[in-house]
Amino acid sequence: MNENTLPLQIAAAPADNESTASASKRLCGWLARGVAGGLLMLGLTGCSALTQPIEGIPAHRLPTEFFAEPKNDLVRVDLSELTLEPPREYLVGPGDILGVYIEDVLPYSGPNAAPSPPPVNFPDATSTLPPSIGYPIAVQEDGSLSLPLIEPINVAGLTLDQVRDAIRDAYLDNQILQPHKARPIVTIIKERTVDVIVVREDNAAGGGGSSATLRGGTDRSATGGLIKLRAYQNDILHALVETGGLPGLNAKNEVRILRASNENRAVREAFMAKYRQMRDIAMQDPCACLPELPDDPTVLRIPLRVRPGESANLTQEQITLQSGDIVYIESRETEVFYTGGLLPGGEFPLPRDYDLDVLGAMAMVGSGVYSPSGRGGGGMGGGLAGGFSSIPPGRLFVLRQTPCDGQIAIEVDLTKAINDPRSRPLIQPGDILVLQHKPEEELLNFGIATFFTFGIRELFQGN
């Protein structure tokens, strides 16, 4: 070895050691800044799976009593079950107004006077009756018809031809008319009506409405009033048609009938008294649950959608409305679900006529499966480090209420939910959907965020 070059090599050694030490310092500084920045990024992006864990039951192990009732296969009830079958001939009853003409009697004319022609009555625009002939005579509450010179005739349940024959026989029996003049004319001027109260909470003008306006944006006050239903049209279908049609999307798919008879009022009061007694007993025990209010036995619930091949099994008596009865269409404004976690927070309406599972609910709120748009475009579901995508969240929790103010958390693995329908439960009213990352996804996102935030910058600075 050349002696002249030895000092140079010895002199160069400190420079190499100095470069190595500087690189080590830079590496330690990079690691320190990377760890600190990664922890900061982890805090900013929300490490909820590690710091705020939710203990849930996997969806495929959920007991059947916690499943929502499917409604995709329901069909519209046969509307003919909601209407009365009219008789072949109109049967007279109390409240009818008949047109009666009896020569020389109604109106009275002297022996030498020419008989007066019968008056002609034209119905109003809403009536389906043809023009009638005769003087208006009302059928009394007891079903009798009062005419001049004879005792009242009971005409309840008779056809118009039978009423005419009864009038003719009565005047002949009393020898008031001769057979050749006993030719009365009987028509109907106005049918009897039934007064029914209809209360609707579906903004029933036109029978429509959008489920998007269940909460807010519209006046949720009920509409309704007193309607008069003609005889043999005093049924549920006619009451709905007279007030806007079938319930809109803002209303439940059922109709409630509240009877106004004294007997039903007494049964309803006894039912409520029994419930209040049960509630008072339960309130004395701090560990007992308050009893739920059962269905009122005096209220007739008529479903408007049934399973294929089934019917509402309604009798003619059930669908017949009497004076004072109340037809009630209830709003479904409480049929909503809520979202949180990495989903955009809010309150969303449930569809009325079809099922909504967890995947459909995520799509409804604007954050589909594997979508990088959690929290409206930010957070762990959004881009990281200036636009680099993170691993999307793969776990959804459905918080569902149970009886006695309890709760069950249903864990949905989104990967399994895509491949197995049994792993995506249906949404029920009141459910809360919380989207989170799995712990391993949080750690991978931490590594990705740290590398793209600090690692690449240090690589460029090192060069």
CSV table of C-alpha atoms in Angstrom, one decimal:
chain,number,residue,atom,x,y,z
A,1,MET,CA,0.0,0.0,0.0
A,2,ASN,CA,1.3,3.4,-0.9
A,3,GLU,CA,2.3,5.4,2.1
A,4,ASN,CA,1.1,8.6,0.5
A,5,THR,CA,-2.4,7.5,0.1
A,6,LEU,CA,-2.8,6.1,3.6
A,7,PRO,CA,-3.4,9.5,5.3
A,8,LEU,CA,-6.1,10.2,2.7
A,9,GLN,CA,-8.0,7.0,3.5
A,10,ILE,CA,-7.6,7.7,7.2
A,11,ALA,CA,-8.8,11.2,6.7
A,12,ALA,CA,-11.8,10.0,4.7
A,13,ALA,CA,-13.0,7.7,7.5
A,14,PRO,CA,-14.5,10.4,9.7
A,15,ALA,CA,-16.5,11.7,6.8
A,16,ASP,CA,-18.2,8.3,6.2
A,17,ASN,CA,-18.9,8.0,9.9
A,18,GLU,CA,-20.3,11.5,9.9
A,19,SER,CA,-22.6,10.6,6.9
A,20,THR,CA,-23.8,7.4,8.7
A,21,ALA,CA,-24.6,9.3,11.8
A,22,SER,CA,-26.5,12.0,9.9
A,23,ALA,CA,-28.6,9.3,8.1
A,24,SER,CA,-29.4,7.7,11.4
A,25,LYS,CA,-30.5,10.9,12.8
A,26,ARG,CA,-32.7,11.6,9.8
A,27,LEU,CA,-34.2,8.1,10.0
A,28,CYS,CA,-34.9,8.5,13.7
A,29,GLY,CA,-36.5,11.9,13.1
A,30,TRP,CA,-38.5,10.4,10.2
A,31,LEU,CA,-39.7,7.6,12.4
A,32,ALA,CA,-40.6,10.0,15.3
A,33,ARG,CA,-42.4,12.4,13.0
A,34,GLY,CA,-44.1,9.4,11.2
A,35,VAL,CA,-45.4,7.9,14.5
A,36,ALA,CA,-46.5,11.3,15.8
A,37,GLY,CA,-48.2,12.2,12.5
A,38,GLY,CA,-49.7,8.7,12.2
A,39,LEU,CA,-51.2,9.0,15.7
A,40,LEU,CA,-52.5,12.5,14.7
A,41,MET,CA,-53.9,11.1,11.5
A,42,LEU,CA,-55.5,8.2,13.4
A,43,GLY,CA,-57.1,10.6,15.8
A,44,LEU,CA,-58.4,12.8,13.1
A,45,THR,CA,-59.8,10.0,11.0
A,46,GLY,CA,-61.6,8.4,14.0
A,47,CYS,CA,-60.4,5.1,15.3
A,48,SER,CA,-63.8,4.1,16.6
A,49,ALA,CA,-63.3,0.4,16.2
A,50,LEU,CA,-60.4,0.4,18.7
A,51,THR,CA,-61.5,3.2,21.1
A,52,GLN,CA,-65.3,2.8,20.9
A,53,PRO,CA,-66.0,-0.9,20.3
A,54,ILE,CA,-69.6,-2.2,19.9
A,55,GLU,CA,-70.4,-5.7,20.9
A,56,GLY,CA,-72.8,-7.2,18.5
A,57,ILE,CA,-74.4,-10.5,17.5
A,58,PRO,CA,-73.5,-11.6,14.0
A,59,ALA,CA,-76.5,-11.3,11.7
A,60,HIS,CA,-76.5,-15.0,10.7
A,61,ARG,CA,-76.8,-16.0,14.4
A,62,LEU,CA,-79.7,-13.6,15.1
A,63,PRO,CA,-82.7,-15.3,16.7
A,64,THR,CA,-85.8,-15.3,14.5
A,65,GLU,CA,-87.8,-13.2,16.9
A,66,PHE,CA,-85.6,-10.2,16.1
A,67,PHE,CA,-86.1,-10.4,12.4
A,68,ALA,CA,-88.3,-7.9,10.7
A,69,GLU,CA,-91.5,-9.2,9.0
A,70,PRO,CA,-91.0,-9.3,5.2
A,71,LYS,CA,-93.5,-7.4,3.0
A,72,ASN,CA,-92.1,-7.8,-0.5
A,73,ASP,CA,-94.6,-10.6,-1.3
A,74,LEU,CA,-97.7,-8.7,0.0
A,75,VAL,CA,-100.3,-7.8,-2.6
A,76,ARG,CA,-103.2,-5.4,-2.6
A,77,VAL,CA,-106.3,-6.7,-0.8
A,78,ASP,CA,-109.3,-7.5,-3.1
A,79,LEU,CA,-111.1,-4.1,-3.1
A,80,SER,CA,-114.4,-5.9,-3.6
A,81,GLU,CA,-114.1,-7.1,0.0
A,82,LEU,CA,-114.4,-3.5,1.2
A,83,THR,CA,-117.7,-2.7,-0.5
A,84,LEU,CA,-121.3,-3.8,-0.1
A,85,GLU,CA,-123.2,-5.8,-2.7
A,86,PRO,CA,-126.3,-3.7,-3.6
A,87,PRO,CA,-129.6,-5.5,-3.8
A,88,ARG,CA,-131.2,-6.1,-7.2
A,89,GLU,CA,-134.0,-3.7,-6.3
A,90,TYR,CA,-133.8,-0.7,-3.9
A,91,LEU,CA,-135.3,-1.5,-0.5
A,92,VAL,CA,-137.1,1.4,1.2
A,93,GLY,CA,-136.0,2.3,4.7
A,94,PRO,CA,-136.2,5.2,7.3
A,95,GLY,CA,-134.8,8.4,5.9
A,96,ASP,CA,-135.8,7.8,2.3
A,97,ILE,CA,-137.8,10.5,0.5
A,98,LEU,CA,-140.4,9.0,-1.9
A,99,GLY,CA,-142.2,10.7,-4.7
A,100,VAL,CA,-145.9,9.8,-4.3
A,101,TYR,CA,-148.8,10.7,-6.7
A,102,ILE,CA,-152.4,9.5,-6.1
A,103,GLU,CA,-155.0,10.8,-8.4
A,104,ASP,CA,-157.7,12.8,-6.6
A,105,VAL,CA,-156.0,12.3,-3.2
A,106,LEU,CA,-152.4,13.6,-3.5
A,107,PRO,CA,-153.1,16.3,-4.6
A,108,TYR,CA,-156.7,16.6,-3.7
A,109,SER,CA,-159.0,17.7,-6.6
A,110,GLY,CA,-162.8,18.2,-6.5
A,111,PRO,CA,-165.3,16.0,-8.2
A,112,ASN,CA,-165.7,18.2,-11.2
A,113,ALA,CA,-162.1,19.5,-11.3
A,114,ALA,CA,-159.5,18.1,-13.7
A,115,PRO,CA,-156.7,16.1,-12.0
A,116,SER,CA,-153.5,18.0,-11.6
A,117,PRO,CA,-150.4,16.5,-13.3
A,118,PRO,CA,-147.8,15.0,-11.0
A,119,PRO,CA,-144.7,17.2,-10.4
A,120,VAL,CA,-141.4,16.1,-11.9
A,121,ASN,CA,-138.3,16.2,-9.6
A,122,PHE,CA,-134.8,16.4,-11.1
A,123,PRO,CA,-131.9,15.1,-8.8
A,124,ASP,CA,-128.8,17.1,-8.1
A,125,ALA,CA,-125.5,16.7,-10.0
A,126,THR,CA,-124.0,14.3,-7.5
A,127,SER,CA,-127.0,11.9,-7.5
A,128,THR,CA,-127.2,8.8,-9.8
A,129,LEU,CA,-131.0,8.7,-9.6
A,130,PRO,CA,-133.2,9.3,-12.6
A,131,PRO,CA,-135.8,12.1,-12.5
A,132,SER,CA,-138.7,11.2,-10.2
A,133,ILE,CA,-142.5,11.9,-10.2
A,134,GLY,CA,-144.6,12.7,-7.3
A,135,TYR,CA,-144.8,14.8,-4.1
A,136,PRO,CA,-142.1,14.2,-1.6
A,137,ILE,CA,-143.1,12.1,1.4
A,138,ALA,CA,-140.4,11.0,3.9
A,139,VAL,CA,-140.3,7.6,5.4
A,140,GLN,CA,-140.4,8.0,9.2
A,141,GLU,CA,-137.9,6.6,11.7
A,142,ASP,CA,-140.2,3.7,12.5
A,143,GLY,CA,-140.4,2.8,8.8
A,144,SER,CA,-143.9,4.1,8.2
A,145,LEU,CA,-145.2,6.3,5.4
A,146,SER,CA,-147.9,8.8,6.3
A,147,LEU,CA,-150.5,9.5,3.6
A,148,PRO,CA,-153.8,11.4,3.5
A,149,LEU,CA,-157.0,9.8,4.7
A,150,ILE,CA,-155.4,6.5,5.8
A,151,GLU,CA,-153.4,5.1,8.7
A,152,PRO,CA,-149.6,5.1,8.3
A,153,ILE,CA,-148.3,2.2,6.2
A,154,ASN,CA,-145.2,0.3,7.2
A,155,VAL,CA,-142.9,0.3,4.1
A,156,ALA,CA,-139.5,-0.6,5.6
A,157,GLY,CA,-137.8,-3.3,3.6
A,158,LEU,CA,-140.2,-3.1,0.7
A,159,THR,CA,-139.3,-2.4,-3.0
A,160,LEU,CA,-140.9,0.5,-4.8
A,161,ASP,CA,-143.4,-1.8,-6.5
A,162,GLN,CA,-144.4,-3.3,-3.2
A,163,VAL,CA,-144.9,0.1,-1.7
A,164,ARG,CA,-147.1,1.1,-4.6
A,165,ASP,CA,-149.2,-2.1,-4.1
A,166,ALA,CA,-149.5,-1.4,-0.4
A,167,ILE,CA,-150.8,2.1,-1.0
A,168,ARG,CA,-153.3,0.9,-3.5
A,169,ASP,CA,-154.6,-1.8,-1.2
A,170,ALA,CA,-154.9,0.6,1.7
A,171,TYR,CA,-157.1,3.1,-0.3
A,172,LEU,CA,-159.2,0.3,-1.7
A,173,ASP,CA,-159.7,-1.3,1.7
A,174,ASN,CA,-160.9,2.0,3.1
A,175,GLN,CA,-163.1,2.5,0.1
A,176,ILE,CA,-161.5,5.9,-0.6
A,177,LEU,CA,-160.7,5.2,-4.3
A,178,GLN,CA,-162.4,3.2,-7.0
A,179,PRO,CA,-160.4,0.5,-8.6
A,180,HIS,CA,-160.1,2.3,-11.9
A,181,LYS,CA,-158.6,5.3,-10.1
A,182,ALA,CA,-156.4,3.5,-7.6
A,183,ARG,CA,-153.2,3.8,-9.6
A,184,PRO,CA,-150.7,5.4,-7.4
A,185,ILE,CA,-147.2,6.4,-8.6
A,186,VAL,CA,-144.3,5.8,-6.3
A,187,THR,CA,-140.7,6.8,-7.1
A,188,ILE,CA,-137.6,7.7,-5.1
A,189,ILE,CA,-136.5,11.3,-4.8
A,190,LYS,CA,-133.6,11.0,-2.4
A,191,GLU,CA,-132.0,7.9,-0.8
A,192,ARG,CA,-131.4,7.8,2.9
A,193,THR,CA,-127.8,8.6,4.0
A,194,VAL,CA,-125.4,7.6,6.8
A,195,ASP,CA,-123.2,10.2,8.5
A,196,VAL,CA,-119.6,8.9,8.9
A,197,ILE,CA,-116.6,10.7,10.2
A,198,VAL,CA,-113.3,10.2,8.2
A,199,VAL,CA,-110.0,11.2,9.7
A,200,ARG,CA,-106.9,11.0,7.5
A,201,GLU,CA,-103.3,11.7,8.3
A,202,ASP,CA,-101.9,11.1,4.9
A,203,ASN,CA,-102.5,14.5,3.3
A,204,ALA,CA,-105.2,12.7,1.3
A,205,ALA,CA,-105.8,15.3,-1.4
A,206,GLY,CA,-105.5,13.0,-4.4
A,207,GLY,CA,-104.7,10.0,-2.3
A,208,GLY,CA,-101.0,10.4,-2.9
A,209,GLY,CA,-98.0,11.7,-1.1
A,210,SER,CA,-94.3,11.0,-0.9
A,211,SER,CA,-92.6,9.0,1.8
A,212,ALA,CA,-89.8,11.5,1.6
A,213,THR,CA,-92.0,14.0,3.5
A,214,LEU,CA,-92.8,11.8,6.5
A,215,ARG,CA,-91.0,14.1,8.9
A,216,GLY,CA,-90.7,17.8,8.2
A,217,GLY,CA,-91.6,19.8,5.2
A,218,THR,CA,-95.3,19.3,5.4
A,219,ASP,CA,-98.1,19.9,7.8
A,220,ARG,CA,-98.8,16.6,9.6
A,221,SER,CA,-102.1,17.7,11.0
A,222,ALA,CA,-105.0,15.4,10.2
A,223,THR,CA,-107.6,16.2,7.6
A,224,GLY,CA,-111.2,14.9,7.4
A,225,GLY,CA,-114.7,15.7,8.2
A,226,LEU,CA,-118.3,14.4,8.1
A,227,ILE,CA,-119.4,12.7,4.9
A,228,LYS,CA,-122.8,11.4,3.9
A,229,LEU,CA,-122.9,7.9,2.3
A,230,ARG,CA,-126.0,6.8,0.5
A,231,ALA,CA,-127.8,3.6,1.3
A,232,TYR,CA,-126.0,0.5,0.1
A,233,GLN,CA,-122.9,2.6,-0.3
A,234,ASN,CA,-122.2,3.0,3.4
A,235,ASP,CA,-119.1,0.9,3.3
A,236,ILE,CA,-115.3,1.3,3.7
A,237,LEU,CA,-114.4,1.6,0.1
A,238,HIS,CA,-117.0,4.4,-0.6
A,239,ALA,CA,-115.8,6.3,2.5
A,240,LEU,CA,-112.2,6.2,1.2
A,241,VAL,CA,-113.2,7.2,-2.4
A,242,GLU,CA,-115.3,10.1,-1.1
A,243,THR,CA,-112.2,11.5,0.8
A,244,GLY,CA,-109.4,11.1,-1.7
A,245,GLY,CA,-109.0,7.3,-2.4
A,246,LEU,CA,-106.8,4.7,-0.8
A,247,PRO,CA,-104.2,5.8,1.8
A,248,GLY,CA,-101.2,7.5,0.4
A,249,LEU,CA,-97.5,6.6,1.0
A,250,ASN,CA,-97.5,8.7,4.2
A,251,ALA,CA,-100.1,6.5,5.8
A,252,LYS,CA,-100.1,3.0,7.1
A,253,ASN,CA,-101.4,0.3,4.9
A,254,GLU,CA,-104.5,-0.3,7.0
A,255,VAL,CA,-107.8,1.3,7.9
A,256,ARG,CA,-109.2,1.5,11.4
A,257,ILE,CA,-112.9,1.5,12.1
A,258,LEU,CA,-114.1,2.9,15.5
A,259,ARG,CA,-117.7,2.1,16.3
A,260,ALA,CA,-119.8,4.8,17.9
A,261,SER,CA,-122.4,2.6,19.6
A,262,ASN,CA,-122.9,2.8,23.3
A,263,GLU,CA,-122.1,-0.9,23.6
A,264,ASN,CA,-118.7,-0.4,22.0
A,265,ARG,CA,-118.0,2.6,24.2
A,266,ALA,CA,-118.7,0.5,27.3
A,267,VAL,CA,-116.4,-2.3,26.1
A,268,ARG,CA,-113.6,0.3,25.3
A,269,GLU,CA,-113.9,1.9,28.8
A,270,ALA,CA,-113.7,-1.5,30.5
A,271,PHE,CA,-110.6,-2.4,28.4
A,272,MET,CA,-108.8,0.8,29.3
A,273,ALA,CA,-109.7,0.4,33.0
A,274,LYS,CA,-108.1,-3.1,33.0
A,275,TYR,CA,-105.0,-1.8,31.3
A,276,ARG,CA,-104.6,1.1,33.8
A,277,GLN,CA,-104.9,-1.4,36.6
A,278,MET,CA,-102.2,-3.6,35.1
A,279,ARG,CA,-99.9,-0.5,34.7
A,280,ASP,CA,-100.5,0.6,38.2
A,281,ILE,CA,-99.5,-2.8,39.5
A,282,ALA,CA,-96.3,-2.9,37.4
A,283,MET,CA,-95.3,0.6,38.5
A,284,GLN,CA,-95.1,-0.6,42.1
A,285,ASP,CA,-92.3,-3.0,41.2
A,286,PRO,CA,-89.1,-1.0,40.2
A,287,CYS,CA,-87.8,-4.1,38.4
A,288,ALA,CA,-90.9,-4.8,36.4
A,289,CYS,CA,-91.6,-3.6,32.8
A,290,LEU,CA,-94.6,-1.5,32.1
A,291,PRO,CA,-97.1,-3.5,30.0
A,292,GLU,CA,-97.6,-2.6,26.4
A,293,LEU,CA,-101.0,-1.3,25.4
A,294,PRO,CA,-102.7,-4.2,23.6
A,295,ASP,CA,-105.0,-3.7,20.6
A,296,ASP,CA,-108.4,-2.2,21.4
A,297,PRO,CA,-110.9,-5.0,20.9
A,298,THR,CA,-113.5,-2.5,19.7
A,299,VAL,CA,-111.4,-1.2,16.9
A,300,LEU,CA,-111.6,-3.0,13.6
A,301,ARG,CA,-108.3,-3.1,11.7
A,302,ILE,CA,-108.5,-3.8,8.0
A,303,PRO,CA,-105.2,-4.5,6.3
A,304,LEU,CA,-104.9,-3.2,2.7
A,305,ARG,CA,-102.1,-5.6,1.8
A,306,VAL,CA,-102.1,-9.3,2.4
A,307,ARG,CA,-100.1,-12.4,1.4
A,308,PRO,CA,-100.9,-14.0,-2.0
A,309,GLY,CA,-103.9,-16.3,-1.7
A,310,GLU,CA,-105.1,-14.7,1.5
A,311,SER,CA,-108.1,-12.4,2.1
A,312,ALA,CA,-109.1,-9.9,4.7
A,313,ASN,CA,-111.9,-12.3,5.8
A,314,LEU,CA,-114.4,-9.5,6.3
A,315,THR,CA,-118.1,-9.9,6.8
A,316,GLN,CA,-120.8,-7.7,5.4
A,317,GLU,CA,-121.5,-6.5,8.9
A,318,GLN,CA,-117.9,-5.5,9.5
A,319,ILE,CA,-117.6,-3.3,6.4
A,320,THR,CA,-121.0,-1.7,6.8
A,321,LEU,CA,-120.7,1.8,8.4
A,322,GLN,CA,-123.4,3.2,10.6
A,323,SER,CA,-124.1,6.8,11.6
A,324,GLY,CA,-121.4,8.1,13.9
A,325,ASP,CA,-118.7,5.5,13.0
A,326,ILE,CA,-115.2,6.9,12.5
A,327,VAL,CA,-112.9,5.8,9.7
A,328,TYR,CA,-109.3,6.5,10.8
A,329,ILE,CA,-106.2,6.4,8.6
A,330,GLU,CA,-103.0,6.7,10.7
A,331,SER,CA,-99.8,8.4,9.6
A,332,ARG,CA,-96.6,6.3,9.6
A,333,GLU,CA,-94.3,9.2,10.4
A,334,THR,CA,-92.6,7.1,13.1
A,335,GLU,CA,-91.5,4.5,10.5
A,336,VAL,CA,-88.0,5.9,10.2
A,337,PHE,CA,-84.4,4.7,10.8
A,338,TYR,CA,-81.3,6.6,11.9
A,339,THR,CA,-77.7,6.5,10.8
A,340,GLY,CA,-74.4,7.4,12.5
A,341,GLY,CA,-70.7,6.4,12.7
A,342,LEU,CA,-69.1,6.6,9.2
A,343,LEU,CA,-72.5,7.0,7.6
A,344,PRO,CA,-73.9,10.5,7.0
A,345,GLY,CA,-76.0,11.1,10.1
A,346,GLY,CA,-79.7,11.7,9.7
A,347,GLU,CA,-83.2,10.3,9.9
A,348,PHE,CA,-84.6,8.5,6.8
A,349,PRO,CA,-88.1,7.1,6.0
A,350,LEU,CA,-88.7,3.4,5.5
A,351,PRO,CA,-90.5,2.3,2.3
A,352,ARG,CA,-94.0,1.3,3.0
A,353,ASP,CA,-94.7,-1.5,0.4
A,354,TYR,CA,-91.3,-3.2,0.0
A,355,ASP,CA,-88.4,-4.5,2.2
A,356,LEU,CA,-85.3,-2.5,2.9
A,357,ASP,CA,-82.2,-4.4,4.0
A,358,VAL,CA,-78.9,-3.0,5.4
A,359,LEU,CA,-77.3,-2.7,1.9
A,360,GLY,CA,-80.3,-0.8,0.5
A,361,ALA,CA,-80.4,1.4,3.6
A,362,MET,CA,-76.7,2.3,3.1
A,363,ALA,CA,-77.4,3.1,-0.6
A,364,MET,CA,-80.4,5.2,0.5
A,365,VAL,CA,-78.3,7.5,2.7
A,366,GLY,CA,-75.7,7.9,0.0
A,367,SER,CA,-72.9,5.6,1.1
A,368,GLY,CA,-73.0,2.3,-0.6
A,369,VAL,CA,-70.8,-0.8,0.3
A,370,TYR,CA,-67.1,-0.2,-0.3
A,371,SER,CA,-67.9,3.4,-1.2
A,372,PRO,CA,-65.1,5.9,-0.2
A,373,SER,CA,-67.7,8.5,0.8
A,374,GLY,CA,-68.1,7.9,4.5
A,375,ARG,CA,-68.9,11.0,6.5
A,376,GLY,CA,-69.9,12.8,3.4
A,377,GLY,CA,-66.5,12.5,1.7
A,378,GLY,CA,-64.1,12.9,4.7
A,379,GLY,CA,-62.9,10.8,7.6
A,380,MET,CA,-61.8,7.2,7.3
A,381,GLY,CA,-64.2,6.5,4.5
A,382,GLY,CA,-62.9,9.4,2.4
A,383,GLY,CA,-59.5,10.1,0.9
A,384,LEU,CA,-56.4,10.2,3.0
A,385,ALA,CA,-53.2,12.1,2.6
A,386,GLY,CA,-54.2,14.4,-0.2
A,387,GLY,CA,-56.5,12.1,-2.1
A,388,PHE,CA,-55.0,8.6,-1.5
A,389,SER,CA,-57.9,6.2,-0.9
A,390,SER,CA,-58.2,4.2,2.3
A,391,ILE,CA,-59.6,0.8,3.0
A,392,PRO,CA,-63.4,1.2,3.2
A,393,PRO,CA,-65.3,0.2,6.3
A,394,GLY,CA,-66.5,-3.4,6.3
A,395,ARG,CA,-68.7,-3.6,9.4
A,396,LEU,CA,-72.1,-2.3,10.1
A,397,PHE,CA,-74.0,-2.4,13.4
A,398,VAL,CA,-77.8,-2.3,13.6
A,399,LEU,CA,-79.0,-1.1,17.0
A,400,ARG,CA,-82.5,-2.4,17.5
A,401,GLN,CA,-84.9,-1.8,20.4
A,402,THR,CA,-86.3,-4.8,22.3
A,403,PRO,CA,-89.2,-5.0,24.7
A,404,CYS,CA,-88.8,-3.4,28.2
A,405,ASP,CA,-86.6,-0.6,26.8
A,406,GLY,CA,-83.8,-3.1,25.9
A,407,GLN,CA,-81.5,-3.1,22.9
A,408,ILE,CA,-79.7,-5.6,20.7
A,409,ALA,CA,-76.7,-4.9,18.5
A,410,ILE,CA,-76.7,-6.8,15.2
A,411,GLU,CA,-73.2,-7.0,13.6
A,412,VAL,CA,-73.2,-7.2,9.8
A,413,ASP,CA,-70.1,-8.2,8.0
A,414,LEU,CA,-70.5,-6.3,4.7
A,415,THR,CA,-68.4,-8.8,2.8
A,416,LYS,CA,-70.7,-11.7,3.9
A,417,ALA,CA,-73.8,-9.5,3.4
A,418,ILE,CA,-72.9,-9.1,-0.3
A,419,ASN,CA,-72.6,-12.9,-0.8
A,420,ASP,CA,-75.2,-14.2,1.6
A,421,PRO,CA,-78.8,-12.7,1.9
A,422,ARG,CA,-79.1,-14.2,5.4
A,423,SER,CA,-76.3,-11.9,6.5
A,424,ARG,CA,-78.2,-8.7,5.6
A,425,PRO,CA,-81.2,-8.3,8.0
A,426,LEU,CA,-84.2,-6.1,7.1
A,427,ILE,CA,-84.5,-2.7,8.6
A,428,GLN,CA,-87.2,-2.0,11.2
A,429,PRO,CA,-88.7,1.3,12.3
A,430,GLY,CA,-86.5,2.8,15.0
A,431,ASP,CA,-83.3,1.0,14.0
A,432,ILE,CA,-79.9,2.9,14.3
A,433,LEU,CA,-77.2,2.0,11.7
A,434,VAL,CA,-73.6,2.6,12.8
A,435,LEU,CA,-70.9,2.0,10.2
A,436,GLN,CA,-67.4,1.2,11.5
A,437,HIS,CA,-64.0,-0.2,10.4
A,438,LYS,CA,-62.9,-3.5,11.6
A,439,PRO,CA,-59.8,-3.3,13.9
A,440,GLU,CA,-57.5,-4.7,11.2
A,441,GLU,CA,-58.9,-2.1,8.7
A,442,GLU,CA,-58.1,0.7,11.2
A,443,LEU,CA,-54.5,-0.6,11.5
A,444,LEU,CA,-54.1,-0.8,7.7
A,445,ASN,CA,-55.5,2.6,7.3
A,446,PHE,CA,-53.1,3.9,9.9
A,447,GLY,CA,-50.1,2.4,8.1
A,448,ILE,CA,-51.3,3.8,4.7
A,449,ALA,CA,-51.9,7.2,6.2
A,450,THR,CA,-48.5,7.3,7.8
A,451,PHE,CA,-46.7,6.2,4.8
A,452,PHE,CA,-48.3,8.5,2.3
A,453,THR,CA,-48.2,11.4,4.7
A,454,PHE,CA,-44.6,11.2,5.9
A,455,GLY,CA,-42.8,8.3,4.1
A,456,ILE,CA,-42.9,9.6,0.6
A,457,ARG,CA,-41.9,13.1,1.7
A,458,GLU,CA,-38.9,11.8,3.5
A,459,LEU,CA,-37.9,9.7,0.5
A,460,PHE,CA,-37.9,12.8,-1.7
A,461,GLN,CA,-36.1,14.9,0.8
A,462,GLY,CA,-33.4,12.1,1.2
A,463,ASN,CA,-32.7,12.2,-2.5
